[in-house]
Every structure is written in structure tokens, then in C-alpha cells.
mmCIF file of C-alpha atoms and ligand atoms in Angstrom:
data_model
loop_
_atom_site.group_PDB
_atom_site.id
_atom_site.type_symbol
_atom_site.label_atom_id
_atom_site.label_comp_id
_atom_site.label_asym_id
_atom_site.label_seq_id
_atom_site.Cartn_x
_atom_site.Cartn_y
_atom_site.Cartn_z
ATOM 1 C CA MET A 1 -67.779 54.916 -33.292
ATOM 2 C CA THR A 2 -66.691 51.370 -34.313
ATOM 3 C CA ALA A 3 -69.580 49.107 -34.865
ATOM 4 C CA PHE A 4 -69.671 45.904 -33.016
ATOM 5 C CA THR A 5 -71.819 42.807 -32.134
ATOM 6 C CA VAL A 6 -71.633 40.959 -28.916
ATOM 7 C CA ARG A 7 -72.463 37.302 -28.486
ATOM 8 C CA LEU A 8 -72.538 35.420 -25.101
ATOM 9 C CA VAL A 9 -71.481 31.795 -25.374
ATOM 10 C CA PRO A 10 -72.453 29.400 -22.650
ATOM 11 C CA CYS A 11 -69.637 26.869 -21.970
ATOM 12 C CA LEU A 12 -69.150 23.932 -19.622
ATOM 13 C CA THR A 13 -71.708 24.005 -16.661
ATOM 14 C CA ASP A 14 -72.013 27.625 -15.892
ATOM 15 C CA ASN A 15 -69.066 29.491 -17.615
ATOM 16 C CA TYR A 16 -69.472 32.122 -20.363
ATOM 17 C CA ALA A 17 -67.153 33.022 -23.206
ATOM 18 C CA VAL A 18 -67.983 36.296 -25.071
ATOM 19 C CA LEU A 19 -67.431 36.912 -28.685
ATOM 20 C CA ILE A 20 -67.204 40.534 -29.954
ATOM 21 C CA HIS A 21 -67.252 40.978 -33.727
ATOM 22 C CA LEU A 22 -66.184 44.155 -35.457
ATOM 23 C CA PRO A 23 -67.532 44.139 -38.989
ATOM 24 C CA ASP A 24 -65.497 47.146 -40.259
ATOM 25 C CA SER A 25 -62.077 45.516 -39.751
ATOM 26 C CA GLY A 26 -63.418 41.794 -39.565
ATOM 27 C CA ALA A 27 -61.739 41.332 -36.151
ATOM 28 C CA THR A 28 -63.431 38.870 -33.701
ATOM 29 C CA ILE A 29 -62.332 39.039 -30.108
ATOM 30 C CA LEU A 30 -63.093 36.129 -27.678
ATOM 31 C CA VAL A 31 -62.945 36.929 -23.873
ATOM 32 C CA ASP A 32 -61.904 33.772 -21.960
ATOM 33 C CA ALA A 33 -61.802 30.301 -23.555
ATOM 34 C CA PRO A 34 -63.495 27.629 -21.292
ATOM 35 C CA GLU A 35 -64.469 25.218 -23.944
ATOM 36 C CA ASP A 36 -63.550 24.962 -27.659
ATOM 37 C CA GLY A 37 -66.835 23.300 -29.108
ATOM 38 C CA PRO A 38 -69.429 25.933 -28.159
ATOM 39 C CA ILE A 39 -67.017 28.771 -29.178
ATOM 40 C CA ARG A 40 -66.188 27.206 -32.515
ATOM 41 C CA ALA A 41 -69.903 26.492 -33.057
ATOM 42 C CA ALA A 42 -70.850 30.157 -32.416
ATOM 43 C CA LEU A 43 -68.043 31.354 -34.701
ATOM 44 C CA GLY A 44 -69.329 28.964 -37.467
ATOM 45 C CA THR A 45 -72.977 30.001 -36.979
ATOM 46 C CA GLU A 46 -72.046 33.788 -37.307
ATOM 47 C CA GLY A 47 -69.362 33.218 -39.970
ATOM 48 C CA TRP A 48 -66.782 35.006 -37.800
ATOM 49 C CA ARG A 49 -63.024 34.278 -37.803
ATOM 50 C CA LEU A 50 -61.397 34.454 -34.424
ATOM 51 C CA SER A 51 -58.582 37.014 -34.415
ATOM 52 C CA HIS A 52 -57.825 37.772 -30.749
ATOM 53 C CA VAL A 53 -58.283 36.158 -27.300
ATOM 54 C CA LEU A 54 -58.474 38.288 -24.155
ATOM 55 C CA LEU A 55 -57.818 36.208 -20.956
ATOM 56 C CA THR A 56 -58.852 37.537 -17.514
ATOM 57 C CA HIS A 57 -56.971 34.940 -15.205
ATOM 58 C CA HIS A 58 -55.235 31.597 -15.284
ATOM 59 C CA HIS A 59 -57.892 29.253 -14.017
ATOM 60 C CA GLY A 60 -58.427 26.162 -16.366
ATOM 61 C CA ASP A 61 -62.100 27.000 -16.983
ATOM 62 C CA HIS A 62 -61.084 30.346 -18.558
ATOM 63 C CA VAL A 63 -58.077 29.254 -20.649
ATOM 64 C CA GLN A 64 -58.165 25.568 -21.423
ATOM 65 C CA ALA A 65 -59.482 26.019 -25.067
ATOM 66 C CA VAL A 66 -56.774 28.456 -25.997
ATOM 67 C CA PRO A 67 -54.268 25.985 -27.524
ATOM 68 C CA LEU A 68 -56.841 24.319 -29.873
ATOM 69 C CA LEU A 69 -58.469 27.664 -30.874
ATOM 70 C CA ARG A 70 -55.000 29.215 -31.491
ATOM 71 C CA ALA A 71 -53.866 26.378 -33.582
ATOM 72 C CA GLU A 72 -57.052 26.511 -35.732
ATOM 73 C CA THR A 73 -57.242 30.317 -36.157
ATOM 74 C CA GLY A 74 -53.813 31.827 -35.416
ATOM 75 C CA ALA A 75 -55.603 34.211 -32.964
ATOM 76 C CA ALA A 76 -53.348 36.513 -30.881
ATOM 77 C CA VAL A 77 -53.620 35.732 -27.276
ATOM 78 C CA ILE A 78 -53.541 38.744 -24.721
ATOM 79 C CA GLY A 79 -53.466 38.150 -20.939
ATOM 80 C CA PRO A 80 -52.117 39.514 -17.620
ATOM 81 C CA ALA A 81 -48.399 39.761 -17.455
ATOM 82 C CA ALA A 82 -48.517 38.917 -13.709
ATOM 83 C CA GLU A 83 -49.852 35.453 -14.577
ATOM 84 C CA ALA A 84 -47.923 34.889 -17.778
ATOM 85 C CA ASP A 85 -46.097 31.890 -16.226
ATOM 86 C CA LYS A 86 -49.434 30.163 -15.646
ATOM 87 C CA LEU A 87 -51.139 31.092 -18.930
ATOM 88 C CA PRO A 88 -50.830 29.704 -22.422
ATOM 89 C CA ALA A 89 -48.073 31.668 -24.306
ATOM 90 C CA LEU A 90 -49.095 35.254 -24.584
ATOM 91 C CA ASP A 91 -48.651 37.295 -27.797
ATOM 92 C CA ARG A 92 -49.166 40.380 -25.630
ATOM 93 C CA ALA A 93 -48.816 40.626 -21.780
ATOM 94 C CA VAL A 94 -50.806 43.491 -20.274
ATOM 95 C CA ALA A 95 -50.951 45.284 -16.823
ATOM 96 C CA ASP A 96 -53.020 47.724 -15.050
ATOM 97 C CA GLY A 97 -53.539 50.970 -17.044
ATOM 98 C CA ASP A 98 -52.536 49.562 -20.379
ATOM 99 C CA ARG A 99 -54.652 50.717 -23.300
ATOM 100 C CA PHE A 100 -54.670 49.140 -26.693
ATOM 101 C CA ALA A 101 -56.982 49.002 -29.667
ATOM 102 C CA ILE A 102 -58.372 46.133 -31.701
ATOM 103 C CA GLY A 103 -60.015 46.941 -35.045
ATOM 104 C CA GLY A 104 -60.428 50.431 -33.926
ATOM 105 C CA LEU A 105 -62.030 49.510 -30.602
ATOM 106 C CA ASP A 106 -60.228 50.894 -27.503
ATOM 107 C CA ILE A 107 -59.511 48.411 -24.703
ATOM 108 C CA ALA A 108 -58.380 49.548 -21.141
ATOM 109 C CA VAL A 109 -56.778 47.000 -18.750
ATOM 110 C CA ILE A 110 -57.753 47.198 -15.003
ATOM 111 C CA ALA A 111 -55.949 45.105 -12.363
ATOM 112 C CA THR A 112 -58.538 43.410 -10.230
ATOM 113 C CA PRO A 113 -56.632 41.010 -8.035
ATOM 114 C CA GLY A 114 -58.077 38.855 -5.166
ATOM 115 C CA HIS A 115 -59.669 35.854 -6.877
ATOM 116 C CA THR A 116 -56.099 35.283 -8.333
ATOM 117 C CA LEU A 117 -53.242 37.657 -7.846
ATOM 118 C CA GLY A 118 -52.805 38.717 -11.376
ATOM 119 C CA GLU A 119 -56.530 38.805 -12.508
ATOM 120 C CA VAL A 120 -57.437 41.690 -14.898
ATOM 121 C CA SER A 121 -60.758 43.121 -16.163
ATOM 122 C CA TYR A 122 -61.103 44.697 -19.504
ATOM 123 C CA PHE A 123 -63.115 47.798 -20.193
ATOM 124 C CA LEU A 124 -64.024 49.054 -23.649
ATOM 125 C CA PRO A 125 -65.155 52.669 -22.943
ATOM 126 C CA ALA A 126 -66.601 53.528 -26.326
ATOM 127 C CA ALA A 127 -68.454 50.292 -26.585
ATOM 128 C CA LYS A 128 -69.564 50.670 -22.973
ATOM 129 C CA LEU A 129 -68.517 47.039 -22.212
ATOM 130 C CA ALA A 130 -66.620 45.490 -19.418
ATOM 131 C CA PHE A 131 -65.460 41.945 -18.736
ATOM 132 C CA THR A 132 -64.885 41.283 -15.117
ATOM 133 C CA GLY A 133 -63.881 37.486 -15.236
ATOM 134 C CA ASP A 134 -64.220 36.022 -11.805
ATOM 135 C CA THR A 135 -63.855 39.305 -9.888
ATOM 136 C CA LEU A 136 -67.357 40.792 -10.206
ATOM 137 C CA PHE A 137 -70.333 38.516 -10.775
ATOM 138 C CA SER A 138 -73.942 39.806 -10.910
ATOM 139 C CA LEU A 139 -75.016 40.055 -7.279
ATOM 140 C CA GLY A 140 -71.800 38.380 -6.235
ATOM 141 C CA CYS A 141 -67.971 38.338 -6.452
ATOM 142 C CA GLY A 142 -65.367 35.694 -6.931
ATOM 143 C CA ARG A 143 -64.048 33.600 -4.180
ATOM 144 C CA VAL A 144 -60.827 35.123 -2.670
ATOM 145 C CA PHE A 145 -58.408 32.286 -3.524
ATOM 146 C CA GLU A 146 -55.039 33.912 -3.917
ATOM 147 C CA GLY A 147 -55.482 37.301 -2.616
ATOM 148 C CA THR A 148 -56.875 38.944 0.605
ATOM 149 C CA PRO A 149 -60.391 40.257 1.270
ATOM 150 C CA GLU A 150 -58.957 43.733 1.484
ATOM 151 C CA MET A 151 -57.352 43.201 -2.005
ATOM 152 C CA MET A 152 -60.652 41.964 -3.430
ATOM 153 C CA TRP A 153 -62.659 44.911 -1.837
ATOM 154 C CA ALA A 154 -60.099 47.394 -3.461
ATOM 155 C CA SER A 155 -60.614 45.755 -6.790
ATOM 156 C CA LEU A 156 -64.464 46.067 -6.520
ATOM 157 C CA GLU A 157 -64.092 49.632 -5.368
ATOM 158 C CA THR A 158 -61.874 50.239 -8.417
ATOM 159 C CA LEU A 159 -64.463 48.836 -10.799
ATOM 160 C CA LYS A 160 -67.243 50.921 -9.016
ATOM 161 C CA ARG A 161 -65.067 54.086 -9.632
ATOM 162 C CA VAL A 162 -63.939 53.429 -13.161
ATOM 163 C CA LEU A 163 -66.967 51.796 -14.795
ATOM 164 C CA PRO A 164 -69.679 54.270 -15.698
ATOM 165 C CA ASP A 165 -73.188 53.343 -14.667
ATOM 166 C CA ASP A 166 -74.324 52.564 -18.231
ATOM 167 C CA THR A 167 -71.456 49.952 -18.662
ATOM 168 C CA SER A 168 -72.776 46.498 -19.756
ATOM 169 C CA VAL A 169 -70.901 44.042 -17.532
ATOM 170 C CA TYR A 170 -70.121 40.573 -18.656
ATOM 171 C CA CYS A 171 -68.894 38.075 -16.036
ATOM 172 C CA GLY A 172 -67.205 34.687 -16.107
ATOM 173 C CA HIS A 173 -70.030 32.597 -14.861
ATOM 174 C CA GLU A 174 -73.861 32.328 -14.581
ATOM 175 C CA TYR A 175 -74.114 32.280 -10.822
ATOM 176 C CA THR A 176 -76.724 35.064 -10.519
ATOM 177 C CA ALA A 177 -79.656 32.963 -9.258
ATOM 178 C CA SER A 178 -77.707 31.469 -6.324
ATOM 179 C CA ASN A 179 -76.086 34.853 -5.724
ATOM 180 C CA ALA A 180 -79.426 36.433 -5.397
ATOM 181 C CA ARG A 181 -80.551 33.979 -2.731
ATOM 182 C CA PHE A 182 -77.496 34.888 -0.686
ATOM 183 C CA ALA A 183 -77.826 38.519 -1.392
ATOM 184 C CA LEU A 184 -81.431 38.542 -0.007
ATOM 185 C CA SER A 185 -80.185 36.804 3.132
ATOM 186 C CA VAL A 186 -77.955 39.647 3.945
ATOM 187 C CA ASP A 187 -79.654 42.705 2.270
ATOM 188 C CA GLY A 188 -83.272 41.748 2.342
ATOM 189 C CA ASP A 189 -84.657 45.316 2.734
ATOM 190 C CA ASN A 190 -82.986 46.363 -0.514
ATOM 191 C CA ALA A 191 -85.723 47.166 -3.098
ATOM 192 C CA ALA A 192 -83.301 47.277 -6.008
ATOM 193 C CA LEU A 193 -82.016 43.814 -5.022
ATOM 194 C CA ALA A 194 -85.468 42.413 -4.712
ATOM 195 C CA ALA A 195 -86.374 43.785 -8.135
ATOM 196 C CA ARG A 196 -83.185 42.201 -9.635
ATOM 197 C CA ALA A 197 -83.881 38.995 -7.985
ATOM 198 C CA ARG A 198 -87.249 38.845 -9.540
ATOM 199 C CA GLU A 199 -85.906 39.728 -12.992
ATOM 200 C CA VAL A 200 -83.237 36.970 -12.513
ATOM 201 C CA GLU A 201 -85.783 34.345 -11.642
ATOM 202 C CA ALA A 202 -87.832 35.208 -14.688
ATOM 203 C CA LEU A 203 -84.879 35.155 -17.024
ATOM 204 C CA ARG A 204 -83.733 31.832 -15.757
ATOM 205 C CA ALA A 205 -87.266 30.315 -15.867
ATOM 206 C CA ALA A 206 -87.117 31.344 -19.595
ATOM 207 C CA GLY A 207 -83.760 29.634 -20.088
ATOM 208 C CA ARG A 208 -82.055 32.969 -20.734
ATOM 209 C CA PRO A 209 -78.773 34.419 -19.324
ATOM 210 C CA THR A 210 -78.774 37.071 -16.653
ATOM 211 C CA LEU A 211 -75.889 38.859 -18.286
ATOM 212 C CA PRO A 212 -74.982 41.363 -19.307
ATOM 213 C CA VAL A 213 -76.098 43.578 -16.454
ATOM 214 C CA THR A 214 -75.503 47.350 -16.078
ATOM 215 C CA MET A 215 -73.070 48.789 -13.555
ATOM 216 C CA ALA A 216 -75.873 50.905 -12.209
ATOM 217 C CA ALA A 217 -78.013 47.711 -11.436
ATOM 218 C CA GLU A 218 -75.074 46.072 -9.773
ATOM 219 C CA LYS A 219 -74.146 49.232 -7.614
ATOM 220 C CA ALA A 220 -77.669 49.224 -6.275
ATOM 221 C CA ALA A 221 -78.211 45.510 -5.667
ATOM 222 C CA ASN A 222 -74.814 43.720 -5.169
ATOM 223 C CA PRO A 223 -74.093 43.387 -1.504
ATOM 224 C CA PHE A 224 -70.404 42.875 -2.407
ATOM 225 C CA LEU A 225 -70.370 46.421 -3.946
ATOM 226 C CA ARG A 226 -72.297 47.814 -1.043
ATOM 227 C CA ALA A 227 -69.768 46.968 1.770
ATOM 228 C CA ASP A 228 -69.360 50.805 2.269
ATOM 229 C CA GLU A 229 -73.110 51.365 2.729
ATOM 230 C CA PRO A 230 -74.101 51.954 6.390
ATOM 231 C CA ALA A 231 -77.202 49.809 5.860
ATOM 232 C CA LEU A 232 -75.197 46.875 4.891
ATOM 233 C CA ALA A 233 -72.802 47.220 7.825
ATOM 234 C CA ARG A 234 -75.737 47.428 10.074
ATOM 235 C CA ALA A 235 -77.306 44.322 8.623
ATOM 236 C CA MET A 236 -73.843 42.514 9.175
ATOM 237 C CA GLY A 237 -73.676 43.848 12.747
ATOM 238 C CA LEU A 238 -70.630 45.766 11.900
ATOM 239 C CA GLU A 239 -71.861 49.367 12.114
ATOM 240 C CA GLY A 240 -68.949 51.895 11.969
ATOM 241 C CA GLN A 241 -66.402 49.239 10.837
ATOM 242 C CA PRO A 242 -64.263 49.915 7.744
ATOM 243 C CA ALA A 243 -65.783 48.803 4.397
ATOM 244 C CA ALA A 244 -63.025 46.145 3.884
ATOM 245 C CA ALA A 245 -64.103 44.426 7.228
ATOM 246 C CA VAL A 246 -67.714 44.491 6.117
ATOM 247 C CA PHE A 247 -66.820 43.120 2.766
ATOM 248 C CA ALA A 248 -64.696 40.308 4.441
ATOM 249 C CA ALA A 249 -67.719 39.401 6.715
ATOM 250 C CA VAL A 250 -70.006 39.156 3.618
ATOM 251 C CA ARG A 251 -67.491 37.113 1.739
ATOM 252 C CA ARG A 252 -67.137 34.716 4.736
ATOM 253 C CA ALA A 253 -70.903 34.434 5.089
ATOM 254 C CA LYS A 254 -71.236 33.554 1.362
ATOM 255 C CA ASP A 255 -68.431 31.023 1.527
ATOM 256 C CA THR A 256 -70.565 28.867 3.982
ATOM 257 C CA PHE A 257 -74.071 29.788 2.786
ATOM 258 C CA LYS A 258 -76.274 26.796 1.809
HETATM 259 ZN ZN1 LIG B 1 -61.530 31.593 -11.650
#
């Protein structure tokens, strides 16, 4: 097993970049590039040299630091082929089902469209890590900007099926506290959700991130992953309806939740 160290880097108001360092090869992988300053500072503190950048999707708050970081480090940039025309120049364009390795660490590409049409998630099976960008958040999911609710639900179902329970999930934003308030409003009888909400409150009160979170915890508590659960359909007044319809109703309710 390739040794690795993961460091979460808060950027902008509520974005996260993630650094993965592989001491055996000296490789350092950045997942998404919201802001160069904090990423450069984290690299400097650790004494790591950036070698690769993985991009989840084309939004500015995930890619805008790429040109500066690439100019400084020569890092290779990897991102979804389907959004190559909207991304900084890619050294490697990837698509669903692709697998490649960096410094001996295996990386699988999972297409997760909906928030944007070409968004991908990255799964590192041996390291038990997943990076879900703006598709899956803790207790939430991304807004459906470019795709359809059906597409987003299919992406979340894929993540539920493919990512083992003990996967540590890293998301693109620290939205968990506000996601918890909404989740409790639609799934208030869910004990796992109540427990996670208390944990999130304590973490945020201590100034700590709520990520990573295990896939098992998300499957139990995230209403957007539970659209196929009869209890949630009932709570939405959609008993017997297809999961995609329940998901769409939950997503609509979240879009207007105050
Ligand atoms: Zn986005």
C-alpha cells in the first residue's frame, strides 16, 4: 500500500482544496484549485512540491488558481474531457471508467453529471478516498445547474453503489451546517441525521471542518442519498413515486429553503 498524507485546505469563503502527498514518490496531488494563496501556503508549510492537479468541474471557484500554480510548479493538470473547452489546458483529459496511477496510487474516474454536464468525481480505492466536487456534499448535494434532477439522482446513485462504506469523502464546499438545517426539516425522524447534525454543530463551534465524512454516514443521514427510501418519500408526500421524483422534490425544496 502506497503511503499518503491528506491535507484539507480552506479557500475563499467556503471552498476546500485538498492536497494528497505521497512520500515514497514525492508526488503531491491537488484536488481543485479555488485560490492560490492558501494552497501555496500549505505546500510551503509541509515542504511539498505540487506535481498534479485533479479538477472536478469547470466552475471558477474550482479552477481559477490553476494558471498561477502551474506556472510556478509545472504541475500536470487532469480534468474531465467533457469540459476540456471550459477548463484550463489539460495535460490529461479523463472520462467515466478511466483509471490511472500517480506515484503508485490508483485513481478511478466516475462521471457524476448534474451540477455541470461534465463533472467527474475521483475515487482512490486503495487509499479509501473520494473527491466528489460539487456533486455530493455532506448532508447535501450540488445545485442542478446544467443537468436535470434525474441526471443528478443517477450520479448520486452511482456514488452510493461504487463507493464503499468506509470511503472518506471530501467535498468541494463547507456547507454541512446549513445542509443539516435543511435535512432536519425534511427528515427530522432520522436518528443518524440528528446525530450527524449534533456532530457538525460541535465541529463548527470548535472551528473545525466537517470533512471528510464516511460514505456510511452519508448514506444514513443525507436526504439526497435517501430519495429511494420509503420514509423519505412519505415525508415528502410522494409515497410510491420513483426515487428520481422524490429527489427532484427534495432538491426543489432545498433551492428555496431559508
Ligand atoms: Zn460548482
